[in-house]
PDB file of C-alpha atoms in Angstrom:
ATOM      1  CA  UNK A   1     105.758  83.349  -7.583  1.00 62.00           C
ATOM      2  CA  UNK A   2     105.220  87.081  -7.401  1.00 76.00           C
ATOM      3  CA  UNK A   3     102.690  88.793  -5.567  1.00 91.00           C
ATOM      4  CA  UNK A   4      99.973  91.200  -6.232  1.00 95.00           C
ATOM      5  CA  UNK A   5     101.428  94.720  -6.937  1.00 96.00           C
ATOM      6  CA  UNK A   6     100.416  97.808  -6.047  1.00 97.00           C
ATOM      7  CA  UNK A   7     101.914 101.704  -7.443  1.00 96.00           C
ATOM      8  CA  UNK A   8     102.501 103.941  -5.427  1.00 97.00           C
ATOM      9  CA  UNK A   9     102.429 102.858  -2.335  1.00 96.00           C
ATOM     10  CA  UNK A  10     101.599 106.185  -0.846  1.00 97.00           C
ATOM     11  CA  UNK A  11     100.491 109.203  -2.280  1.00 97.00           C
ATOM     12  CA  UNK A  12      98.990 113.071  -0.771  1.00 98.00           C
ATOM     13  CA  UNK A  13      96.857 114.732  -3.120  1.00 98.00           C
ATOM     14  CA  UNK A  14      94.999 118.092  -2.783  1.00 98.00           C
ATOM     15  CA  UNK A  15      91.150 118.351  -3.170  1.00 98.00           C
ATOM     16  CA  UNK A  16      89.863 118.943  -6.679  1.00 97.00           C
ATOM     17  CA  UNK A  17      92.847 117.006  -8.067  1.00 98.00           C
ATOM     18  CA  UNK A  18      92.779 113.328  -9.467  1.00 98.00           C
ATOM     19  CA  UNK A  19      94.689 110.317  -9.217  1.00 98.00           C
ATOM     20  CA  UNK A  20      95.627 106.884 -10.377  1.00 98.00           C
ATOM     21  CA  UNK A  21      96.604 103.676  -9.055  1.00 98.00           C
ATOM     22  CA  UNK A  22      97.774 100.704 -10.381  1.00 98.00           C
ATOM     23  CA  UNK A  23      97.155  97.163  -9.566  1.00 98.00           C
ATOM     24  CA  UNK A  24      99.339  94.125 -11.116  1.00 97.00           C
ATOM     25  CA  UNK A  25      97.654  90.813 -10.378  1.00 96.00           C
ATOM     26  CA  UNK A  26      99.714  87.270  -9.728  1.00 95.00           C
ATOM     27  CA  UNK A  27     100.522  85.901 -13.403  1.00 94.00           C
ATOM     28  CA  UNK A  28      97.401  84.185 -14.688  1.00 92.00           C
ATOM     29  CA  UNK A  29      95.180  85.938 -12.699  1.00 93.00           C
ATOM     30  CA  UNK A  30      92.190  87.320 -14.403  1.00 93.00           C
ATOM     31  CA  UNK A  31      90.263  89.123 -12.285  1.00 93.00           C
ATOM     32  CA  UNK A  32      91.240  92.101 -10.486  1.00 95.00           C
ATOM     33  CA  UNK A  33      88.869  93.923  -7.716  1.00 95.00           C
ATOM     34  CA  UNK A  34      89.550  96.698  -5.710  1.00 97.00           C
ATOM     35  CA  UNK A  35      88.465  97.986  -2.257  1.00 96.00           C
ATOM     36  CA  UNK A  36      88.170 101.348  -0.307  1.00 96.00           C
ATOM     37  CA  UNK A  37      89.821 100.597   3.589  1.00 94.00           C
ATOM     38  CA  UNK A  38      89.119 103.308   5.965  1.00 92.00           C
ATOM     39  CA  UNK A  39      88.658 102.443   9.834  1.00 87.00           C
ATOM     40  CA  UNK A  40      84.876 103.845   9.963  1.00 80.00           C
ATOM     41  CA  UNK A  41      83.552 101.610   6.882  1.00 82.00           C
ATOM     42  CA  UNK A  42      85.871  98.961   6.877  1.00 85.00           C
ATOM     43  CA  UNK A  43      86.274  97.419   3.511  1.00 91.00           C
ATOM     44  CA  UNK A  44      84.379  98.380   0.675  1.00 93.00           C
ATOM     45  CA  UNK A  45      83.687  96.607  -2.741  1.00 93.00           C
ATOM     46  CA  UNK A  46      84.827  99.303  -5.517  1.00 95.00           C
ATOM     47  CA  UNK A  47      84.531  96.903  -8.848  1.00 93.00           C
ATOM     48  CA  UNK A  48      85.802  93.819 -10.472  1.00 94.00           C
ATOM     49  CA  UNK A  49      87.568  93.574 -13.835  1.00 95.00           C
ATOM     50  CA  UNK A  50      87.593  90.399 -15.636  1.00 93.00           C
ATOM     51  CA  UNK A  51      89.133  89.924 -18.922  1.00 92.00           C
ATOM     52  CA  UNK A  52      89.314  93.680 -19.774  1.00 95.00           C
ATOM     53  CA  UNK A  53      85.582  94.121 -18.869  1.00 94.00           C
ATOM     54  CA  UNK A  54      83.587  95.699 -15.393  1.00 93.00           C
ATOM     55  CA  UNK A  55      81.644  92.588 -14.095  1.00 91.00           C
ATOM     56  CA  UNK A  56      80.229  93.786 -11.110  1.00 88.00           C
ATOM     57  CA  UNK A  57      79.950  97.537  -9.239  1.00 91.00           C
ATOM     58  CA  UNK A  58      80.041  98.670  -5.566  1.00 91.00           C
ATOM     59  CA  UNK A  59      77.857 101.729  -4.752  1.00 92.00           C
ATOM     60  CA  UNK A  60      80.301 104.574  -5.250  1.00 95.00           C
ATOM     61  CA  UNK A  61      80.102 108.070  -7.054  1.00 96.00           C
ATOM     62  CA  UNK A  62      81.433 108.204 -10.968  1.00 96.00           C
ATOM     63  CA  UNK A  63      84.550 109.490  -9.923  1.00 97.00           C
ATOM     64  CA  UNK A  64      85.822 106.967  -9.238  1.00 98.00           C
ATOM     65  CA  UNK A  65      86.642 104.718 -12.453  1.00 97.00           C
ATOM     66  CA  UNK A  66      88.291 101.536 -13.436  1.00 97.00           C
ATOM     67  CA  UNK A  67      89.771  99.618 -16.198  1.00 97.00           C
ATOM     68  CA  UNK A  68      91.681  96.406 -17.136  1.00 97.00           C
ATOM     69  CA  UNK A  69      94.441  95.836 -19.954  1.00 97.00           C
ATOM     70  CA  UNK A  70      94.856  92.908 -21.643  1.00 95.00           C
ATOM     71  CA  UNK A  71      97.920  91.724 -19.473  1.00 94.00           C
ATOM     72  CA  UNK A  72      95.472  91.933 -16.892  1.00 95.00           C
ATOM     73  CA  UNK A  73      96.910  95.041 -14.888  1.00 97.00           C
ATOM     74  CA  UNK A  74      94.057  97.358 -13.413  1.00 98.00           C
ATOM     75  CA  UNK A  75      93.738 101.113 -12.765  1.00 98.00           C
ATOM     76  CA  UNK A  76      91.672 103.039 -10.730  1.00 98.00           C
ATOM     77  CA  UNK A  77      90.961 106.542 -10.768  1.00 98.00           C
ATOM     78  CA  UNK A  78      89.539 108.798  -8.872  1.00 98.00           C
ATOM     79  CA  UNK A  79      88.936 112.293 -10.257  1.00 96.00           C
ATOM     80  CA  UNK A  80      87.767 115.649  -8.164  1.00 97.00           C
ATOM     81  CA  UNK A  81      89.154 113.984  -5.288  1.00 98.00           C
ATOM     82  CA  UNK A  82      87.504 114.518  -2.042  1.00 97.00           C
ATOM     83  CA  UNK A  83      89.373 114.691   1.713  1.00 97.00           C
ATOM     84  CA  UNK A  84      86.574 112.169   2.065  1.00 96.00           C
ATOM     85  CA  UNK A  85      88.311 109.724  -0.490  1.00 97.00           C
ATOM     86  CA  UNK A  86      91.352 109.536   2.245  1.00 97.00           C
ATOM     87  CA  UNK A  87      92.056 105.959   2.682  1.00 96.00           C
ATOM     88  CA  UNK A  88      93.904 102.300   1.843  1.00 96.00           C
ATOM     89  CA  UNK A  89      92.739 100.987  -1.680  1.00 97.00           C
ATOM     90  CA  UNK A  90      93.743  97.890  -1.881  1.00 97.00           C
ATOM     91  CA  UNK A  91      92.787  95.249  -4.807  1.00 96.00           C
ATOM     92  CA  UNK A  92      92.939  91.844  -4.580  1.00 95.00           C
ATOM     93  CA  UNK A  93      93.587  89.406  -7.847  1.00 95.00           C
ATOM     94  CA  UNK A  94      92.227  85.854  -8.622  1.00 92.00           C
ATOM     95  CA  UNK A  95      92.306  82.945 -11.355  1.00 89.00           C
ATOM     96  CA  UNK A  96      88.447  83.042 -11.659  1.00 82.00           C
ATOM     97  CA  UNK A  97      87.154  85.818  -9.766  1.00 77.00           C
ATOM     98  CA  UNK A  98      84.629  85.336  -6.780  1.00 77.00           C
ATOM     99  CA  UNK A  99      84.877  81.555  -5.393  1.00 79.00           C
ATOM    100  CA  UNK A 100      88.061  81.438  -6.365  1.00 82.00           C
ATOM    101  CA  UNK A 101      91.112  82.178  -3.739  1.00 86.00           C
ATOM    102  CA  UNK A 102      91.794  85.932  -3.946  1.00 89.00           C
ATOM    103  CA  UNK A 103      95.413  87.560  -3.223  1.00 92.00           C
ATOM    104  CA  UNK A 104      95.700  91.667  -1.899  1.00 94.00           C
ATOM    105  CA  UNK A 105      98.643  93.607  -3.021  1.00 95.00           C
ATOM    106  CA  UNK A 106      99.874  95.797  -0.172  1.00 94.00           C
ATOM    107  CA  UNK A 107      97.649  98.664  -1.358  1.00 96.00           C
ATOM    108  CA  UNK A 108      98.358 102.718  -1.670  1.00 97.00           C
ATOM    109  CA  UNK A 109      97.010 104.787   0.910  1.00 96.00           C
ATOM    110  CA  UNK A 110      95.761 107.867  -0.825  1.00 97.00           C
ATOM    111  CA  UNK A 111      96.035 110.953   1.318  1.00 97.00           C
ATOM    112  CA  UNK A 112      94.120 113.995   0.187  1.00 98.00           C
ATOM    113  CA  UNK A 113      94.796 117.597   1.745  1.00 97.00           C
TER     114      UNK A 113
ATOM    115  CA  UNK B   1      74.357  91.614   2.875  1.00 80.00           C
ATOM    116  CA  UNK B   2      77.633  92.233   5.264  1.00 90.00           C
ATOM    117  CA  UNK B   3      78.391  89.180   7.076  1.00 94.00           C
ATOM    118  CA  UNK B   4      78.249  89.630  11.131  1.00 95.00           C
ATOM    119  CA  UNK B   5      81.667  88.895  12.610  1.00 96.00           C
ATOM    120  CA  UNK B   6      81.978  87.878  16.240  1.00 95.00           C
ATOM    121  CA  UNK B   7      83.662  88.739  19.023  1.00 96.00           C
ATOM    122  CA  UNK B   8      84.613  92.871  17.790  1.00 95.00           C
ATOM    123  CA  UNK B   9      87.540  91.816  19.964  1.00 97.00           C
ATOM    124  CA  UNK B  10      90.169  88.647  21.446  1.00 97.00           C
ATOM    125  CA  UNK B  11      92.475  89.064  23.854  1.00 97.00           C
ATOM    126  CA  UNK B  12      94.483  85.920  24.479  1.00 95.00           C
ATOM    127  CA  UNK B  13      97.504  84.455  25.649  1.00 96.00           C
ATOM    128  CA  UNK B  14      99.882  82.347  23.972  1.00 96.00           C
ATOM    129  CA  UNK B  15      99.121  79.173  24.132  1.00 95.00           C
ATOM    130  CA  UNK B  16      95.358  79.558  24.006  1.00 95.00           C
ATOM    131  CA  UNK B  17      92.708  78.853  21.592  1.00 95.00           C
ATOM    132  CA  UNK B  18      90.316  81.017  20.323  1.00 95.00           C
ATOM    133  CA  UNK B  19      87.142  80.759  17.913  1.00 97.00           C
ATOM    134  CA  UNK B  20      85.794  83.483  15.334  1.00 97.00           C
ATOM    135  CA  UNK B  21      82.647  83.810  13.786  1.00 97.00           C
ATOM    136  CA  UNK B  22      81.291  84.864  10.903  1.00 97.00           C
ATOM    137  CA  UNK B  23      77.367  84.397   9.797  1.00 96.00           C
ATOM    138  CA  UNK B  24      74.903  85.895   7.186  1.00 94.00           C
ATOM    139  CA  UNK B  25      71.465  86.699   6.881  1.00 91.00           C
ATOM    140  CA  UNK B  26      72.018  84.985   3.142  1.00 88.00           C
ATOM    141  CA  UNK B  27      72.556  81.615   2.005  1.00 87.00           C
ATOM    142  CA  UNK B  28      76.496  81.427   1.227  1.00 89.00           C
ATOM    143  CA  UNK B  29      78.244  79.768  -1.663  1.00 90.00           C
ATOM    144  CA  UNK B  30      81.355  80.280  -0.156  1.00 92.00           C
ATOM    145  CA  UNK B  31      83.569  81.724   3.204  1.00 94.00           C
ATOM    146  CA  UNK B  32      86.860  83.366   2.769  1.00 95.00           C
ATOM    147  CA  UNK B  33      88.945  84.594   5.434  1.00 96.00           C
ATOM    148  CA  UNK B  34      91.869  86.963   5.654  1.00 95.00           C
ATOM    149  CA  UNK B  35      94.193  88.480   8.349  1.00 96.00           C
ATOM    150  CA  UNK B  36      95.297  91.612   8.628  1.00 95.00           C
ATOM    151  CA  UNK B  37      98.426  93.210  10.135  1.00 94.00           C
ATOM    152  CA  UNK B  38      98.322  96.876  11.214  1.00 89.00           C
ATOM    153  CA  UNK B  39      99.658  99.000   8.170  1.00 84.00           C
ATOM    154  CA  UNK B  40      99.964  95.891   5.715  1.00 88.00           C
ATOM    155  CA  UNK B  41      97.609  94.506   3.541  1.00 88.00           C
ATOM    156  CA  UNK B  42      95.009  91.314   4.263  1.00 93.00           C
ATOM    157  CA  UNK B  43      96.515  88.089   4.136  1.00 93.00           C
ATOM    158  CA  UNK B  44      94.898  84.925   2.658  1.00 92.00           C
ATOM    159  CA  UNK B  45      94.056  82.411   4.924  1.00 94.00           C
ATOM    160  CA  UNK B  46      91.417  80.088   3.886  1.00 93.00           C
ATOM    161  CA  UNK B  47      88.490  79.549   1.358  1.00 93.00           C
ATOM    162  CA  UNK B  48      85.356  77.466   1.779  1.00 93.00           C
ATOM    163  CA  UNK B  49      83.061  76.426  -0.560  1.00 90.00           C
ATOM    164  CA  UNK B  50      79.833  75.064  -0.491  1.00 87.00           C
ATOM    165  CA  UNK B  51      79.630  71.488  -0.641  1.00 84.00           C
ATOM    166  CA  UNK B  52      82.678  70.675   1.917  1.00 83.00           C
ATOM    167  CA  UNK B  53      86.101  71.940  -0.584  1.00 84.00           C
ATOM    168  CA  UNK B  54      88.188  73.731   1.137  1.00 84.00           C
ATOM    169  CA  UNK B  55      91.937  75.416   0.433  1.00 84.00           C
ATOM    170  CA  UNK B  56      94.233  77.259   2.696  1.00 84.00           C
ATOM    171  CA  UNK B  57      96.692  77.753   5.224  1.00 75.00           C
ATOM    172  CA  UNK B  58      97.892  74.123   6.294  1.00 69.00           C
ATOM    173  CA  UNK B  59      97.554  75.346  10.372  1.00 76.00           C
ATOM    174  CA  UNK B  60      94.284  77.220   9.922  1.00 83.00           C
ATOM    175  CA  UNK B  61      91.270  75.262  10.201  1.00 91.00           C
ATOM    176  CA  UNK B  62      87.773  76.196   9.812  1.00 94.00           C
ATOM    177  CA  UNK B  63      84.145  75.210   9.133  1.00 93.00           C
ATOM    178  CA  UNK B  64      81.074  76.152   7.161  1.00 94.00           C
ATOM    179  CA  UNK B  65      77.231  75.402   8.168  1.00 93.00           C
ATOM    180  CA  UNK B  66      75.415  76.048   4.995  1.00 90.00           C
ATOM    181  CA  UNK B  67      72.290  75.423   6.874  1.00 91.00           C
ATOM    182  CA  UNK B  68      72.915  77.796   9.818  1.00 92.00           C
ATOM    183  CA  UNK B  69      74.993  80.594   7.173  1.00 93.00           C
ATOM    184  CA  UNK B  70      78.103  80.396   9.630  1.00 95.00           C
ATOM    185  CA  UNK B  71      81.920  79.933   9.330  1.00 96.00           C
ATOM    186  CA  UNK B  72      84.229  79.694  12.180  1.00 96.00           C
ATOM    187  CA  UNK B  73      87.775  80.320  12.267  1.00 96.00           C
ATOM    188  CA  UNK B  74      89.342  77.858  14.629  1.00 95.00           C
ATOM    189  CA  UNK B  75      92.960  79.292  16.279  1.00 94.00           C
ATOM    190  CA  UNK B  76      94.710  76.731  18.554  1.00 92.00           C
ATOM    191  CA  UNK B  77      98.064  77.201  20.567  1.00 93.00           C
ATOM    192  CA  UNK B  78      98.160  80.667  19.951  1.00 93.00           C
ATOM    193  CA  UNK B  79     101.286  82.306  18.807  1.00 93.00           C
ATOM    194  CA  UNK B  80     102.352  85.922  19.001  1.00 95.00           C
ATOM    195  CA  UNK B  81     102.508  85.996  14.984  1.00 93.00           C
ATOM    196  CA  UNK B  82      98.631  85.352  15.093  1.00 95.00           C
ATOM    197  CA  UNK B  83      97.559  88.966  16.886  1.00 96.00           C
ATOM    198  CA  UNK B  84      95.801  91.235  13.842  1.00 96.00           C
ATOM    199  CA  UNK B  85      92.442  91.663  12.484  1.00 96.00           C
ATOM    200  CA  UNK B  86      90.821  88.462  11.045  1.00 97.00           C
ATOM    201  CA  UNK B  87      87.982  89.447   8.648  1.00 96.00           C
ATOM    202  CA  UNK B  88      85.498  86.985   6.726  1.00 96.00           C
ATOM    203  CA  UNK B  89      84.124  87.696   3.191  1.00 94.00           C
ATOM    204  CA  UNK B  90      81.474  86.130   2.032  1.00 93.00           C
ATOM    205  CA  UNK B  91      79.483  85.154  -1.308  1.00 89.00           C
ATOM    206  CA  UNK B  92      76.342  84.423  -2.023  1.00 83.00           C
ATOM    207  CA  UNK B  93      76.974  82.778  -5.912  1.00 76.00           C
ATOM    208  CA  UNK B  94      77.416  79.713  -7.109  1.00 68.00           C
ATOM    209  CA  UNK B  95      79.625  81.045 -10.174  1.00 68.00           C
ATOM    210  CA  UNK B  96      82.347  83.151 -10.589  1.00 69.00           C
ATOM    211  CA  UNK B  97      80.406  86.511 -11.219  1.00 69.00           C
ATOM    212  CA  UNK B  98      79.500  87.655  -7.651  1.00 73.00           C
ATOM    213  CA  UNK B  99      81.649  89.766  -5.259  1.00 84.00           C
ATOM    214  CA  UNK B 100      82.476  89.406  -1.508  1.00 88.00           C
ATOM    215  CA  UNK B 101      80.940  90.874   1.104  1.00 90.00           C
ATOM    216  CA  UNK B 102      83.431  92.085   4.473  1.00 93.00           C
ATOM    217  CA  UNK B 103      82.564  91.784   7.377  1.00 93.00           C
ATOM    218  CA  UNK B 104      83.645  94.005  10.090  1.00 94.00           C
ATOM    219  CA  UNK B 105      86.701  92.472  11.690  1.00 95.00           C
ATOM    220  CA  UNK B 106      87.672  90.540  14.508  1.00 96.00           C
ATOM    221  CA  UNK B 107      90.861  92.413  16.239  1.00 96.00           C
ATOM    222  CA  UNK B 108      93.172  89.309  17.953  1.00 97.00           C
ATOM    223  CA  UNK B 109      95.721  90.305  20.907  1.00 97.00           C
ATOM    224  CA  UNK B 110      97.893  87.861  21.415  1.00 96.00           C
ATOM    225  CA  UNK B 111     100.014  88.233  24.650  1.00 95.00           C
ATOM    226  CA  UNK B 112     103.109  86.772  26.085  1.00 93.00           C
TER     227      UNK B 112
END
């Protein structure tokens, strides 16, 4: 069956600009979450979308923003982008949502200049 | 709440066995562990739940102390395909609601 998906893959943005990535999750997965990746933090918990609504909330500024559509595809965006905000987001979809076995797409690494 | 991976680092040969840790300061409902390739995204290897279920990767094995917070990752007879970054997430939930916690990585060398 097909994996998660991830669009684009890569991406360079300037500072000041925003962006948004999709996230397709394995068919009849419910729950989508996405992570931050960078080599100082390692990986960090962004938010989790279940069934169209935010169930849980990492500790990052409001810029960057989520949602879920009923097919159970995710976005993220991040606005007023930051060279700070350089890094692999990756999101990772499951039937259930924690407990449950999670899948990672191959993730977009967001470059900002 | 960031699980404490040990080693940082595992240099091996092929051939050789190798065990990685992963503990928490909290009581866990359940262990999950991925590996990571440089450039590509984490790979699922292996979830464990409280209570003794477990599902994964048919040559992975692994355990869970719910007493002592731990999980080990178990890699025997090495192969070259195993070298990356192993990383445990963990959760502290019983239902579906909660969100994993990373640890920081385990980077595995696996040499001819």
């Amino acid at each position: 069956k097909a994996g998660v998906t991830q669009t684009p893959r890569y991406l360079i943005k300037t500072r000041g600009q925003q962006v948004t990535l999709s996230c397709s999750p394995i068919s009849g997965h419910r729950s989508v979450s996405w992570y931050q990746q960078t080599p100082g933090q390692g990986l960090q918990f962004l938010f989790e979308y279940f069934s169209e609504t935010q169930r849980n909330k990492g500790n990052f500024p409001g810029r960057f923003s989520g949602r879920q559509f009923s097919n159970s595809r995710s976005e993220m965006n991040v606005s007023t982008l930051e060279l700070g905000d350089s890094a692999l987001y990756l999101c990772a979809s499951s039937r259930q949502g924690v407990n449950t076995e999670a899948f990672f797409g191959q993730g977009t690494r967001l470059t900002v200049v | 709440q960031q699980p404490v991976q040990s080693p940082q680092a595992v240099i091996l040969r092929e051939g050789e066995d190798a065990v990685i840790n992963c503990s928490s300061s909290k009581a866990l409902y359940s262990v999950h562990w991925y590996r990571q390739k440089h450039g590509e995204a984490p790979v699922f290897l292996m979830i464990l739940l409280k209570g003794g279920e477990q599902k994964g990767h048919e040559k992975i094995s692994a355990s869970f102390n719910e007493k002592k917070q731990q999980s080990s990752l178990y890699l025997t007879a090495s192969q070259l395909s195993y070298s990356g970054t192993y990383f445990c997430g963990t959760s502290d939930r019983g239902s579906t609601l909660g969100r994993l916690y990373f640890g920081r990585g385990t980077q595995l060398t696996v040499w001819p």
